[in-house]
Amino acid sequence: MKDRNVSRRGILKVGAATGVTLATPTIFTGAVWADAHTGFTNAPGPDVVTLGFNVPQTGAYADEGADELRAFELAVEHLNGEGDGGMLNTFSEQNLDGSGILGRRVEFVTGDTQTSSDAARSSARSMIERDGAIMISGGSSSGVAIAVQGLCQDAGVIFMAGLTHSNDTTGKDRRANGFRHFFNTEMSGRALAPILSEQFGNDRKAYHLTADYTWGWSQEGSMRTYTEALGWETVNTVLTPVGAGDFSAYLTPVANSGADVLVLNHYGGDMVNSLTQAVQFGLRDLTVNGKDFAIVVPLYSELMAQGAGTAIAGIPGSQNWDWKLENQLGDRYRGTNAFVESFAAKYNRPPSQAAQTCYAQTILYADAVTRAGSFNPCAVVEALEGLEFDGLGNGPTLYRADDHQCFKDVVVVRGKENPENEFDLVEIVNVTTREDATYAPDHPDFQGGELGTCNPGA
Amino acid sequence: MEAIILQILNGLDKGSAYALIALGLTLIFGTLGVVNFAHGALFMLGAFVAVTMQRVLTLGFVPEGATGTSAGGFSFGTARETPYVEHWFGPEVGGTIIDWAVPISILVAIPVMALIGVAMERGLIRFFYKRPHADQILVTFGLAIVLQEIIKHYYGANPIPTPAPDVFVGSFDFGQVLGFDPYTIMYPYWRLVYFGFAAVVIGGVFAFLQFTTFGMVVRAGMADRETVGLLGIDIDKRFVVMFALAAIVAGMAGVMYTPILSPNYHMGMDFLVLSFVVVVVGGMGSLPGAVAAGFLLGILQSFASMTEVIELIPGINQVVIYLVAIIVLLTRPRGLMGRKGVMEE
């Protein structure tokens, strides 16, 4: 056998030559940022770009995570020119033509957050370091989102948050590399207050049960601010451990507390259990202070509504988006039907709001890269900041530069009294316009942190 | 006063579940000497027997000429099905059968859980009788995770609503019975049913052990396995039956708990740790100890969740059970009713 001498120097030469060849096409394309195609973490090669989708695949939010993954897969299909194109056809920024992102085919890897900050960070790190993911998206908990956002900032990749509703994600814990499309507890408070006033009046006494973590505190704070502004009195606030299961010990004092409204600042399994049990304890049938007792669930989700069954009938709450928006409220919510048709054709079910936000985030990222002409995170940040867009199902939307938060309409919903089938669980009551949902960048609840500067990494 | 009565009721209810699970744990530990970390999974499997039963009863067919499921102007797959039971027995009787899915599941859960119990004991656990407790804990914990993942694969991760029959929906007004104002002490009917059910099951298990020859042999085996063996009694065979019995008790507790807590795949784990504390506080191997400690800790946990108590000692609701466990173990190292020599060799 002939001995092949491969020297170290030879490998370096070939490597350098290959590098130059690979880099050549982008050096001569794009605008300002294209010059900087190297010098950032995980710069993709000429053929493929890898995105990392970090969703809960195990644990209490696994069903939500599964729906997020469905949306990501659909978004990747559409970006690669497969399927019917979904919201690419309705998106106001017509830069994506189904040829991937900047001519590179989109591939993706997935991680399991397990709804735990540590697990989420390690799966995100693995996707960045081992799989070369240039962007991380997904998640179904604010604790997780904040942890992963911090990691992405340090690693020099973009984080397009999935379902995270705590003010802190774009408040005190905001980061330059992180962007949130989903709404937050401040917007829920603003959207719900007028509806609560109309439905239950301004002379009410509220009792809060609150999940004891960042999102719960944030939700309780916003609901208190806006209901107390209406004239409601907060009788009591009780923190409940996450995953308490049996809430009877927390629910039984409510009936004799003098309160006539119960606000459940719970999400996921906690919300399903606390709401079901509150109804079992007969709270909904009570008359207190001469008024019918009311229950409010500030953050709704279709998947939770399925879990709670008949207990959600008539209970108001807020959502980021609903799949019935365009059919019920018209062309302002363009994109909704395109997305639902696309999703239903592939999965035979309507998408959840978590799915819509993840799909939108993926498309927004791809569009930003295309407009910037580069995958450099700093280029993407610049392209997303202050972006005014439409056609992704939420109506006219702004990605505000000050805090990387999207501002758009907020949907107020109510559990349907007599649902016709498993998909038809909530009805749209009202929509709070973007103007009314918008708060100032210097809002006190969002202070205590800075965006800082974008980090391109390597 | 009404707050105290309410928390006692809550505690009795929670205690019923703890006591039922701890009873099975103690039975297995006392007879077989096995620390069974998969016992919580048996509770969870019981709950999913109810979920499965609900699905089986609502199994149906698409009537001819029915159009696809549509909502909000979209069509999602197949049309609404008519359950077979409604087709066979008419909408009224069929509807009632579906409505009573949870109580009916009890009858199904008995043979199913017995089968699962025997399979678990013969297929895996018997190989670990003579191994250290650490090995037993590892293998049963692993088994619990496997069972959880299987359930998650088929049923998803979200809680599945499994309502009680319509007649038990709503609350009983204790206040009026006890001379308080109406609506001050309301308690859901189903939780009262659960308490009654737990009392009957616990009573039944004790009667079985106390008044039957089989039970006498098992009790003798729990006290001194070796001597019973020397008398020519095949104690192992009886222990298989005890394992099946413990599985049935845990399974039935799970079935009946579904209307209180919509079942999900990790509900067993949530109960397991607390039930172990209950067993330790009650005294390893002591059946009355397990039951008494179950109710005691249930009631203490409910009181610790009262706003007034939390304001006084923040966070007490999360730690009270473990605090009591520490105090009991410091003052009575064998637990409230523990016997000498159990897990001390």
PDB file of N, CA, C and O in Angstrom, chain A residues 57-59 62-63 207 236 241 245-246 248-250 252 256 273 277 280-282 303 306-307 323 327 337 340 344 348-350 420-421 423, chain B residues 2 6-7 10 14 69-72 74 76-77 80 152 156-159 161 171 184 187-188 191 257 259-262 265 305 307 317-318:
ATOM      1  N   GLN A  57     -40.196  19.327  25.679  1.00  0.00           N
ATOM      2  CA  GLN A  57     -40.660  18.076  25.076  1.00  0.00           C
ATOM      3  C   GLN A  57     -41.061  17.078  26.152  1.00  0.00           C
ATOM      4  O   GLN A  57     -41.697  16.067  25.871  1.00  0.00           O
ATOM      5  N   THR A  58     -40.631  17.365  27.387  1.00  0.00           N
ATOM      6  CA  THR A  58     -41.092  16.563  28.518  1.00  0.00           C
ATOM      7  C   THR A  58     -41.564  17.545  29.588  1.00  0.00           C
ATOM      8  O   THR A  58     -41.280  18.731  29.490  1.00  0.00           O
ATOM      9  N   GLY A  59     -42.250  17.048  30.589  1.00  0.00           N
ATOM     10  CA  GLY A  59     -42.702  17.927  31.668  1.00  0.00           C
ATOM     11  C   GLY A  59     -44.089  18.482  31.406  1.00  0.00           C
ATOM     12  O   GLY A  59     -44.736  18.150  30.407  1.00  0.00           O
ATOM     13  N   ALA A  62     -45.282  19.955  27.926  1.00  0.00           N
ATOM     14  CA  ALA A  62     -44.858  19.208  26.743  1.00  0.00           C
ATOM     15  C   ALA A  62     -45.846  19.329  25.579  1.00  0.00           C
ATOM     16  O   ALA A  62     -45.439  19.359  24.424  1.00  0.00           O
ATOM     17  N   ASP A  63     -47.133  19.418  25.887  1.00  0.00           N
ATOM     18  CA  ASP A  63     -48.101  19.543  24.792  1.00  0.00           C
ATOM     19  C   ASP A  63     -47.964  20.891  24.092  1.00  0.00           C
ATOM     20  O   ASP A  63     -48.090  21.005  22.883  1.00  0.00           O
ATOM     21  N   TYR A 207     -59.656  38.571  44.957  1.00  0.00           N
ATOM     22  CA  TYR A 207     -58.779  37.667  45.714  1.00  0.00           C
ATOM     23  C   TYR A 207     -57.866  37.016  44.678  1.00  0.00           C
ATOM     24  O   TYR A 207     -58.330  36.431  43.711  1.00  0.00           O
ATOM     25  N   ASN A 236     -57.039  40.050  49.084  1.00  0.00           N
ATOM     26  CA  ASN A 236     -55.924  39.204  49.522  1.00  0.00           C
ATOM     27  C   ASN A 236     -55.164  38.691  48.300  1.00  0.00           C
ATOM     28  O   ASN A 236     -55.730  38.552  47.213  1.00  0.00           O
ATOM     29  N   PRO A 241     -47.475  27.313  45.541  1.00  0.00           N
ATOM     30  CA  PRO A 241     -46.314  26.657  44.937  1.00  0.00           C
ATOM     31  C   PRO A 241     -46.636  26.133  43.539  1.00  0.00           C
ATOM     32  O   PRO A 241     -47.758  25.670  43.308  1.00  0.00           O
ATOM     33  N   GLY A 245     -50.984  21.003  42.555  1.00  0.00           N
ATOM     34  CA  GLY A 245     -51.934  19.897  42.333  1.00  0.00           C
ATOM     35  C   GLY A 245     -53.276  20.158  42.986  1.00  0.00           C
ATOM     36  O   GLY A 245     -54.210  20.600  42.333  1.00  0.00           O
ATOM     37  N   ASP A 246     -53.347  19.931  44.275  1.00  0.00           N
ATOM     38  CA  ASP A 246     -54.611  20.148  44.982  1.00  0.00           C
ATOM     39  C   ASP A 246     -54.606  21.552  45.581  1.00  0.00           C
ATOM     40  O   ASP A 246     -53.823  21.847  46.476  1.00  0.00           O
ATOM     41  N   SER A 248     -57.189  22.943  47.111  1.00  0.00           N
ATOM     42  CA  SER A 248     -58.344  23.101  48.004  1.00  0.00           C
ATOM     43  C   SER A 248     -58.015  23.988  49.204  1.00  0.00           C
ATOM     44  O   SER A 248     -58.819  24.832  49.589  1.00  0.00           O
ATOM     45  N   ALA A 249     -56.822  23.807  49.783  1.00  0.00           N
ATOM     46  CA  ALA A 249     -56.478  24.591  50.974  1.00  0.00           C
ATOM     47  C   ALA A 249     -56.399  26.083  50.652  1.00  0.00           C
ATOM     48  O   ALA A 249     -56.610  26.919  51.527  1.00  0.00           O
ATOM     49  N   TYR A 250     -56.081  26.423  49.394  1.00  0.00           N
ATOM     50  CA  TYR A 250     -55.996  27.832  49.005  1.00  0.00           C
ATOM     51  C   TYR A 250     -57.357  28.375  48.566  1.00  0.00           C
ATOM     52  O   TYR A 250     -57.608  29.563  48.621  1.00  0.00           O
ATOM     53  N   THR A 252     -60.536  27.190  49.649  1.00  0.00           N
ATOM     54  CA  THR A 252     -61.628  27.231  50.624  1.00  0.00           C
ATOM     55  C   THR A 252     -61.740  28.562  51.368  1.00  0.00           C
ATOM     56  O   THR A 252     -62.860  28.979  51.658  1.00  0.00           O
ATOM     57  N   ASN A 256     -65.230  32.854  52.086  1.00  0.00           N
ATOM     58  CA  ASN A 256     -65.560  33.626  53.293  1.00  0.00           C
ATOM     59  C   ASN A 256     -64.668  34.855  53.472  1.00  0.00           C
ATOM     60  O   ASN A 256     -64.597  35.427  54.547  1.00  0.00           O
ATOM     61  N   ASN A 273     -55.927  22.851  37.152  1.00  0.00           N
ATOM     62  CA  ASN A 273     -56.355  22.318  38.444  1.00  0.00           C
ATOM     63  C   ASN A 273     -57.051  23.361  39.307  1.00  0.00           C
ATOM     64  O   ASN A 273     -58.094  23.099  39.886  1.00  0.00           O
ATOM     65  N   GLN A 277     -60.974  23.067  40.268  1.00  0.00           N
ATOM     66  CA  GLN A 277     -61.327  22.904  41.676  1.00  0.00           C
ATOM     67  C   GLN A 277     -62.148  24.086  42.196  1.00  0.00           C
ATOM     68  O   GLN A 277     -63.057  23.904  43.011  1.00  0.00           O
ATOM     69  N   GLN A 280     -65.522  23.314  41.280  1.00  0.00           N
ATOM     70  CA  GLN A 280     -66.044  22.222  42.121  1.00  0.00           C
ATOM     71  C   GLN A 280     -66.461  22.733  43.503  1.00  0.00           C
ATOM     72  O   GLN A 280     -67.425  22.261  44.078  1.00  0.00           O
ATOM     73  N   PHE A 281     -65.703  23.686  44.018  1.00  0.00           N
ATOM     74  CA  PHE A 281     -66.030  24.226  45.344  1.00  0.00           C
ATOM     75  C   PHE A 281     -67.223  25.183  45.292  1.00  0.00           C
ATOM     76  O   PHE A 281     -67.544  25.827  46.273  1.00  0.00           O
ATOM     77  N   GLY A 282     -67.809  25.277  44.123  1.00  0.00           N
ATOM     78  CA  GLY A 282     -69.043  26.040  44.004  1.00  0.00           C
ATOM     79  C   GLY A 282     -68.849  27.546  43.957  1.00  0.00           C
ATOM     80  O   GLY A 282     -69.809  28.306  44.105  1.00  0.00           O
ATOM     81  N   LEU A 303     -54.818  25.069  24.856  1.00  0.00           N
ATOM     82  CA  LEU A 303     -54.458  23.748  25.377  1.00  0.00           C
ATOM     83  C   LEU A 303     -54.905  23.603  26.825  1.00  0.00           C
ATOM     84  O   LEU A 303     -55.340  22.542  27.263  1.00  0.00           O
ATOM     85  N   GLN A 306     -58.624  22.974  26.947  1.00  0.00           N
ATOM     86  CA  GLN A 306     -58.957  21.558  26.749  1.00  0.00           C
ATOM     87  C   GLN A 306     -58.861  20.795  28.063  1.00  0.00           C
ATOM     88  O   GLN A 306     -59.699  19.961  28.377  1.00  0.00           O
ATOM     89  N   GLY A 307     -57.825  21.100  28.855  1.00  0.00           N
ATOM     90  CA  GLY A 307     -57.627  20.409  30.124  1.00  0.00           C
ATOM     91  C   GLY A 307     -58.701  20.744  31.138  1.00  0.00           C
ATOM     92  O   GLY A 307     -59.109  19.900  31.927  1.00  0.00           O
ATOM     93  N   TRP A 323     -56.991  31.686  16.452  1.00  0.00           N
ATOM     94  CA  TRP A 323     -57.090  31.249  15.045  1.00  0.00           C
ATOM     95  C   TRP A 323     -58.376  31.672  14.355  1.00  0.00           C
ATOM     96  O   TRP A 323     -58.509  31.538  13.146  1.00  0.00           O
ATOM     97  N   ASN A 327     -61.462  35.411  10.397  1.00  0.00           N
ATOM     98  CA  ASN A 327     -62.842  35.124   9.995  1.00  0.00           C
ATOM     99  C   ASN A 327     -63.840  35.964  10.775  1.00  0.00           C
ATOM    100  O   ASN A 327     -64.887  36.337  10.262  1.00  0.00           O
ATOM    101  N   ASN A 337     -55.762  33.262   8.488  1.00  0.00           N
ATOM    102  CA  ASN A 337     -56.363  32.154   7.737  1.00  0.00           C
ATOM    103  C   ASN A 337     -55.326  31.368   6.963  1.00  0.00           C
ATOM    104  O   ASN A 337     -55.385  30.134   6.904  1.00  0.00           O
ATOM    105  N   VAL A 340     -53.649  29.145   9.485  1.00  0.00           N
ATOM    106  CA  VAL A 340     -54.514  28.075  10.004  1.00  0.00           C
ATOM    107  C   VAL A 340     -54.732  27.006   8.925  1.00  0.00           C
ATOM    108  O   VAL A 340     -54.672  25.799   9.209  1.00  0.00           O
ATOM    109  N   ALA A 344     -53.643  23.332   9.536  1.00  0.00           N
ATOM    110  CA  ALA A 344     -54.689  22.302   9.592  1.00  0.00           C
ATOM    111  C   ALA A 344     -54.461  21.250   8.510  1.00  0.00           C
ATOM    112  O   ALA A 344     -54.719  20.062   8.729  1.00  0.00           O
ATOM    113  N   ASN A 348     -54.137  18.620  10.912  1.00  0.00           N
ATOM    114  CA  ASN A 348     -55.545  18.347  11.202  1.00  0.00           C
ATOM    115  C   ASN A 348     -56.063  18.953  12.492  1.00  0.00           C
ATOM    116  O   ASN A 348     -56.879  18.356  13.191  1.00  0.00           O
ATOM    117  N   ARG A 349     -55.562  20.101  12.841  1.00  0.00           N
ATOM    118  CA  ARG A 349     -56.000  20.779  14.055  1.00  0.00           C
ATOM    119  C   ARG A 349     -55.653  22.251  13.926  1.00  0.00           C
ATOM    120  O   ARG A 349     -54.754  22.610  13.171  1.00  0.00           O
ATOM    121  N   PRO A 350     -56.348  23.110  14.659  1.00  0.00           N
ATOM    122  CA  PRO A 350     -55.973  24.528  14.596  1.00  0.00           C
ATOM    123  C   PRO A 350     -54.716  24.787  15.428  1.00  0.00           C
ATOM    124  O   PRO A 350     -54.466  24.080  16.405  1.00  0.00           O
ATOM    125  N   GLU A 420     -68.922  23.249  20.571  1.00  0.00           N
ATOM    126  CA  GLU A 420     -69.449  22.221  19.671  1.00  0.00           C
ATOM    127  C   GLU A 420     -68.479  21.070  19.501  1.00  0.00           C
ATOM    128  O   GLU A 420     -68.870  19.951  19.225  1.00  0.00           O
ATOM    129  N   ASN A 421     -67.181  21.362  19.631  1.00  0.00           N
ATOM    130  CA  ASN A 421     -66.206  20.279  19.520  1.00  0.00           C
ATOM    131  C   ASN A 421     -64.932  20.669  20.271  1.00  0.00           C
ATOM    132  O   ASN A 421     -64.854  21.750  20.850  1.00  0.00           O
ATOM    133  N   PHE A 423     -62.175  21.726  19.454  1.00  0.00           N
ATOM    134  CA  PHE A 423     -61.372  22.866  19.014  1.00  0.00           C
ATOM    135  C   PHE A 423     -62.060  24.194  19.290  1.00  0.00           C
ATOM    136  O   PHE A 423     -61.455  25.242  19.220  1.00  0.00           O
TER     137      PHE A 423
ATOM    138  N   GLU B   2     -65.251  28.627  60.931  1.00  0.00           N
ATOM    139  CA  GLU B   2     -65.570  27.914  59.688  1.00  0.00           C
ATOM    140  C   GLU B   2     -64.305  27.633  58.885  1.00  0.00           C
ATOM    141  O   GLU B   2     -64.194  26.616  58.204  1.00  0.00           O
ATOM    142  N   LEU B   6     -63.195  24.006  57.564  1.00  0.00           N
ATOM    143  CA  LEU B   6     -62.889  23.790  56.139  1.00  0.00           C
ATOM    144  C   LEU B   6     -61.513  23.156  55.951  1.00  0.00           C
ATOM    145  O   LEU B   6     -61.334  22.257  55.136  1.00  0.00           O
ATOM    146  N   GLN B   7     -60.538  23.633  56.714  1.00  0.00           N
ATOM    147  CA  GLN B   7     -59.195  23.085  56.538  1.00  0.00           C
ATOM    148  C   GLN B   7     -59.101  21.655  57.067  1.00  0.00           C
ATOM    149  O   GLN B   7     -58.338  20.851  56.533  1.00  0.00           O
ATOM    150  N   ASN B  10     -60.447  19.686  54.230  1.00  0.00           N
ATOM    151  CA  ASN B  10     -59.404  19.608  53.192  1.00  0.00           C
ATOM    152  C   ASN B  10     -58.346  18.589  53.572  1.00  0.00           C
ATOM    153  O   ASN B  10     -57.890  17.804  52.743  1.00  0.00           O
ATOM    154  N   LYS B  14     -57.173  15.247  51.574  1.00  0.00           N
ATOM    155  CA  LYS B  14     -55.806  15.046  51.113  1.00  0.00           C
ATOM    156  C   LYS B  14     -55.218  13.834  51.834  1.00  0.00           C
ATOM    157  O   LYS B  14     -54.542  13.002  51.240  1.00  0.00           O
ATOM    158  N   THR B  69     -65.615  17.800  11.084  1.00  0.00           N
ATOM    159  CA  THR B  69     -65.618  18.720  12.219  1.00  0.00           C
ATOM    160  C   THR B  69     -65.226  20.101  11.738  1.00  0.00           C
ATOM    161  O   THR B  69     -64.145  20.277  11.185  1.00  0.00           O
ATOM    162  N   SER B  70     -66.109  21.049  11.924  1.00  0.00           N
ATOM    163  CA  SER B  70     -65.709  22.393  11.507  1.00  0.00           C
ATOM    164  C   SER B  70     -65.920  23.344  12.666  1.00  0.00           C
ATOM    165  O   SER B  70     -66.796  23.151  13.497  1.00  0.00           O
ATOM    166  N   ALA B  71     -65.057  24.327  12.724  1.00  0.00           N
ATOM    167  CA  ALA B  71     -65.167  25.335  13.769  1.00  0.00           C
ATOM    168  C   ALA B  71     -64.564  26.608  13.238  1.00  0.00           C
ATOM    169  O   ALA B  71     -63.547  26.567  12.530  1.00  0.00           O
ATOM    170  N   GLY B  72     -65.187  27.703  13.534  1.00  0.00           N
ATOM    171  CA  GLY B  72     -64.664  29.006  13.143  1.00  0.00           C
ATOM    172  C   GLY B  72     -64.433  29.147  11.644  1.00  0.00           C
ATOM    173  O   GLY B  72     -63.614  29.921  11.206  1.00  0.00           O
ATOM    174  N   PHE B  74     -63.345  26.737   9.631  1.00  0.00           N
ATOM    175  CA  PHE B  74     -62.347  25.797   9.118  1.00  0.00           C
ATOM    176  C   PHE B  74     -62.830  24.371   9.354  1.00  0.00           C
ATOM    177  O   PHE B  74     -63.691  24.118  10.199  1.00  0.00           O
ATOM    178  N   PHE B  76     -61.586  20.566  10.386  1.00  0.00           N
ATOM    179  CA  PHE B  76     -60.468  19.807  10.950  1.00  0.00           C
ATOM    180  C   PHE B  76     -60.798  18.322  10.962  1.00  0.00           C
ATOM    181  O   PHE B  76     -61.358  17.807  11.929  1.00  0.00           O
ATOM    182  N   GLY B  77     -60.459  17.645   9.893  1.00  0.00           N
ATOM    183  CA  GLY B  77     -60.537  16.189   9.879  1.00  0.00           C
ATOM    184  C   GLY B  77     -61.936  15.610   9.979  1.00  0.00           C
ATOM    185  O   GLY B  77     -62.897  16.172   9.448  1.00  0.00           O
ATOM    186  N   ARG B  80     -67.886  14.528  13.902  1.00  0.00           N
ATOM    187  CA  ARG B  80     -68.196  14.163  15.275  1.00  0.00           C
ATOM    188  C   ARG B  80     -68.757  12.744  15.323  1.00  0.00           C
ATOM    189  O   ARG B  80     -69.608  12.367  14.524  1.00  0.00           O
ATOM    190  N   LYS B 152     -47.194   9.058  28.898  1.00  0.00           N
ATOM    191  CA  LYS B 152     -47.087  10.349  28.208  1.00  0.00           C
ATOM    192  C   LYS B 152     -47.136  10.160  26.704  1.00  0.00           C
ATOM    193  O   LYS B 152     -47.737  10.949  25.983  1.00  0.00           O
ATOM    194  N   GLY B 156     -50.296  12.062  26.068  1.00  0.00           N
ATOM    195  CA  GLY B 156     -49.843  13.452  26.069  1.00  0.00           C
ATOM    196  C   GLY B 156     -49.502  13.906  27.474  1.00  0.00           C
ATOM    197  O   GLY B 156     -49.638  13.162  28.442  1.00  0.00           O
ATOM    198  N   ALA B 157     -49.038  15.158  27.579  1.00  0.00           N
ATOM    199  CA  ALA B 157     -48.542  15.648  28.863  1.00  0.00           C
ATOM    200  C   ALA B 157     -49.568  16.509  29.589  1.00  0.00           C
ATOM    201  O   ALA B 157     -49.445  16.761  30.770  1.00  0.00           O
ATOM    202  N   ASN B 158     -50.570  16.973  28.857  1.00  0.00           N
ATOM    203  CA  ASN B 158     -51.545  17.869  29.489  1.00  0.00           C
ATOM    204  C   ASN B 158     -52.510  17.102  30.379  1.00  0.00           C
ATOM    205  O   ASN B 158     -52.803  15.943  30.113  1.00  0.00           O
ATOM    206  N   PRO B 159     -53.012  17.746  31.433  1.00  0.00           N
ATOM    207  CA  PRO B 159     -54.027  17.088  32.256  1.00  0.00           C
ATOM    208  C   PRO B 159     -55.270  16.782  31.409  1.00  0.00           C
ATOM    209  O   PRO B 159     -55.616  17.563  30.519  1.00  0.00           O
ATOM    210  N   PRO B 161     -59.277  16.168  31.482  1.00  0.00           N
ATOM    211  CA  PRO B 161     -60.437  16.294  32.378  1.00  0.00           C
ATOM    212  C   PRO B 161     -61.215  14.994  32.450  1.00  0.00           C
ATOM    213  O   PRO B 161     -61.526  14.382  31.433  1.00  0.00           O
ATOM    214  N   SER B 171     -71.605  21.371  45.496  1.00  0.00           N
ATOM    215  CA  SER B 171     -71.070  21.311  46.851  1.00  0.00           C
ATOM    216  C   SER B 171     -72.168  21.106  47.876  1.00  0.00           C
ATOM    217  O   SER B 171     -73.316  21.504  47.677  1.00  0.00           O
ATOM    218  N   THR B 184     -71.255  29.236  54.010  1.00  0.00           N
ATOM    219  CA  THR B 184     -69.975  29.509  54.668  1.00  0.00           C
ATOM    220  C   THR B 184     -69.058  28.279  54.624  1.00  0.00           C
ATOM    221  O   THR B 184     -67.863  28.418  54.503  1.00  0.00           O
ATOM    222  N   TYR B 187     -68.619  22.187  50.690  1.00  0.00           N
ATOM    223  CA  TYR B 187     -67.615  21.179  50.343  1.00  0.00           C
ATOM    224  C   TYR B 187     -68.115  20.311  49.199  1.00  0.00           C
ATOM    225  O   TYR B 187     -69.244  19.824  49.241  1.00  0.00           O
ATOM    226  N   PRO B 188     -67.264  20.134  48.158  1.00  0.00           N
ATOM    227  CA  PRO B 188     -67.729  19.400  46.972  1.00  0.00           C
ATOM    228  C   PRO B 188     -68.145  17.980  47.326  1.00  0.00           C
ATOM    229  O   PRO B 188     -67.474  17.294  48.100  1.00  0.00           O
ATOM    230  N   ARG B 191     -65.592  15.141  46.830  1.00  0.00           N
ATOM    231  CA  ARG B 191     -64.528  14.992  47.834  1.00  0.00           C
ATOM    232  C   ARG B 191     -65.048  14.240  49.054  1.00  0.00           C
ATOM    233  O   ARG B 191     -64.303  13.514  49.702  1.00  0.00           O
ATOM    234  N   TYR B 257     -59.516   9.647  42.382  1.00  0.00           N
ATOM    235  CA  TYR B 257     -58.957  10.995  42.515  1.00  0.00           C
ATOM    236  C   TYR B 257     -59.084  11.810  41.218  1.00  0.00           C
ATOM    237  O   TYR B 257     -58.905  13.023  41.229  1.00  0.00           O
ATOM    238  N   PRO B 259     -61.535  12.988  39.319  1.00  0.00           N
ATOM    239  CA  PRO B 259     -62.369  14.198  39.234  1.00  0.00           C
ATOM    240  C   PRO B 259     -61.820  15.353  40.086  1.00  0.00           C
ATOM    241  O   PRO B 259     -62.142  16.502  39.838  1.00  0.00           O
ATOM    242  N   ILE B 260     -60.982  15.037  41.079  1.00  0.00           N
ATOM    243  CA  ILE B 260     -60.408  16.091  41.921  1.00  0.00           C
ATOM    244  C   ILE B 260     -59.212  16.723  41.224  1.00  0.00           C
ATOM    245  O   ILE B 260     -59.038  17.935  41.197  1.00  0.00           O
ATOM    246  N   LEU B 261     -58.390  15.890  40.614  1.00  0.00           N
ATOM    247  CA  LEU B 261     -57.172  16.368  39.965  1.00  0.00           C
ATOM    248  C   LEU B 261     -57.137  15.757  38.568  1.00  0.00           C
ATOM    249  O   LEU B 261     -56.941  14.558  38.444  1.00  0.00           O
ATOM    250  N   SER B 262     -57.326  16.597  37.523  1.00  0.00           N
ATOM    251  CA  SER B 262     -57.278  16.047  36.164  1.00  0.00           C
ATOM    252  C   SER B 262     -55.962  15.299  35.984  1.00  0.00           C
ATOM    253  O   SER B 262     -54.901  15.885  36.168  1.00  0.00           O
ATOM    254  N   TYR B 265     -49.423  12.550  33.455  1.00  0.00           N
ATOM    255  CA  TYR B 265     -48.522  11.404  33.585  1.00  0.00           C
ATOM    256  C   TYR B 265     -47.608  11.471  34.808  1.00  0.00           C
ATOM    257  O   TYR B 265     -47.098  10.455  35.249  1.00  0.00           O
ATOM    258  N   SER B 305     -51.366  25.952  54.864  1.00  0.00           N
ATOM    259  CA  SER B 305     -51.635  26.739  53.662  1.00  0.00           C
ATOM    260  C   SER B 305     -52.568  27.911  53.937  1.00  0.00           C
ATOM    261  O   SER B 305     -52.898  28.668  53.035  1.00  0.00           O
ATOM    262  N   THR B 307     -53.783  31.517  54.924  1.00  0.00           N
ATOM    263  CA  THR B 307     -53.102  32.806  54.781  1.00  0.00           C
ATOM    264  C   THR B 307     -52.529  33.294  56.102  1.00  0.00           C
ATOM    265  O   THR B 307     -51.411  33.794  56.163  1.00  0.00           O
ATOM    266  N   ASN B 317     -46.093  26.468  54.237  1.00  0.00           N
ATOM    267  CA  ASN B 317     -46.930  25.529  53.469  1.00  0.00           C
ATOM    268  C   ASN B 317     -46.095  24.547  52.649  1.00  0.00           C
ATOM    269  O   ASN B 317     -46.508  23.449  52.362  1.00  0.00           O
ATOM    270  N   GLN B 318     -44.886  24.961  52.282  1.00  0.00           N
ATOM    271  CA  GLN B 318     -44.050  24.111  51.438  1.00  0.00           C
ATOM    272  C   GLN B 318     -43.231  23.112  52.265  1.00  0.00           C
ATOM    273  O   GLN B 318     -42.797  22.097  51.737  1.00  0.00           O
TER     274      GLN B 318
END
